[in-house]
Amino acid sequence: MAWNFFKYCSGLRMLGSLMIFLVAGIIGITYYAVIIAIYGPQLFRGGFEAIVAFFIVIVFHTLLVLLIWCYFTVVLTDPGGIPSNWRPMIDEEDVEAHTMAISANLPPGSNVGTFPQPLVSTMSHVPGLRYCNKCENYKPPRCHHCRVCQRCILKMDHHCVWVVNCVGARNYKFFLLFLIYTFLETTLDTLVLLPHFINFFKDVEHHASSSSNLATTFLAFILNVAFALSLLGFLILHTSLVLANTTTIEVYEKKKMSRWRYDMGRRKNFEQVFGTRKLYWLIPLYSEDDIASMPMLHGIDFPVRPDVEG
């Protein structure tokens, strides 16, 4: 029997729990460098320097609050599991055709009902009907099994160790907002720390008394540059996914098709993730009207293009 690497995936949940402390540590280092060590004291010096510091402190804290709000919303929001009362809509003609195909291959005198496993296997090929062998349950469209969470996730994008959670139908918007605000925050930190980072090499011998501040500034700058550059790549990737109405997992499926059946146009694709109310686009919440009128936010039903089969 081949060695199954994925049986150890559940251990990533323990690693993910440590990521929360790592995120908190990075935020703490950056806060100390930007606010406590540099721009906080400048607020009391007066003049133009104090005005610039005040602006930086306000923007920094605004982005930080939004970042933390989005982060914990992603962590604490269930990405969406299959409801216990959900049943697939099955075309009776397709079921009958596949049942007849099973019967034709059974020994004489056998009954289809006595062979549940072949029936399940064949039923999994009925158009529009998907079955998870791990959960032993049928799956809605765009639903995938997560080997880390060990359950099926509605419109699963990926399992993110950084947020200790799967990213799926019900928290994908919150994850994207977390990426956006983290990118903006790290970019701001990089820009405001850049002059002090340069001074680290120029004036380190003249600041022996504040060597700890210089070291913290150096570390904070390196961390923020690294995160800003990596997050830029993630933002470009997920922007293309949102506008095409696909997920990281579905990209490979989409490449095999000339037309993606869930692509309803960029505007509607965007609204399927962020909702239709503009006031809610930039915060990790949905309006009650969107929750009631947009079933795709629940991860069960999705509109499809009328010109694409299947």
mmCIF file with all atom_site columns, C-alpha atoms in Angstrom, residues 13 17 33 53 96 123 151 228 232 272 278 291:
data_model
loop_
_atom_site.group_PDB
_atom_site.id
_atom_site.type_symbol
_atom_site.label_atom_id
_atom_site.label_alt_id
_atom_site.label_comp_id
_atom_site.label_asym_id
_atom_site.label_entity_id
_atom_site.label_seq_id
_atom_site.pdbx_PDB_ins_code
_atom_site.Cartn_x
_atom_site.Cartn_y
_atom_site.Cartn_z
_atom_site.occupancy
_atom_site.B_iso_or_equiv
_atom_site.pdbx_formal_charge
_atom_site.auth_seq_id
_atom_site.auth_comp_id
_atom_site.auth_asym_id
_atom_site.auth_atom_id
_atom_site.pdbx_PDB_model_num
ATOM 1  C CA . ARG A 1 13  ? -4.124  22.612 12.946  1.00 0.00 ? 13  ARG A CA 1
ATOM 2  C CA . SER A 1 17  ? -2.628  27.791 16.492  1.00 0.00 ? 17  SER A CA 1
ATOM 3  C CA . ALA A 1 33  ? 9.014   50.535 16.291  1.00 0.00 ? 33  ALA A CA 1
ATOM 4  C CA . ALA A 1 53  ? 3.499   62.140 13.105  1.00 0.00 ? 53  ALA A CA 1
ATOM 5  C CA . GLU A 1 96  ? -32.602 5.625  -13.855 1.00 0.00 ? 96  GLU A CA 1
ATOM 6  C CA . MET A 1 123 ? -24.173 7.586  -8.769  1.00 0.00 ? 123 MET A CA 1
ATOM 7  C CA . ARG A 1 151 ? -14.771 17.784 6.449   1.00 0.00 ? 151 ARG A CA 1
ATOM 8  C CA . ALA A 1 228 ? 4.227   43.632 1.758   1.00 0.00 ? 228 ALA A CA 1
ATOM 9  C CA . LEU A 1 232 ? 1.115   41.939 -3.230  1.00 0.00 ? 232 LEU A CA 1
ATOM 10 C CA . GLN A 1 272 ? -21.040 37.258 -5.166  1.00 0.00 ? 272 GLN A CA 1
ATOM 11 C CA . LYS A 1 278 ? -21.253 49.342 -1.160  1.00 0.00 ? 278 LYS A CA 1
ATOM 12 C CA . ILE A 1 291 ? -27.777 37.584 3.291   1.00 0.00 ? 291 ILE A CA 1
#
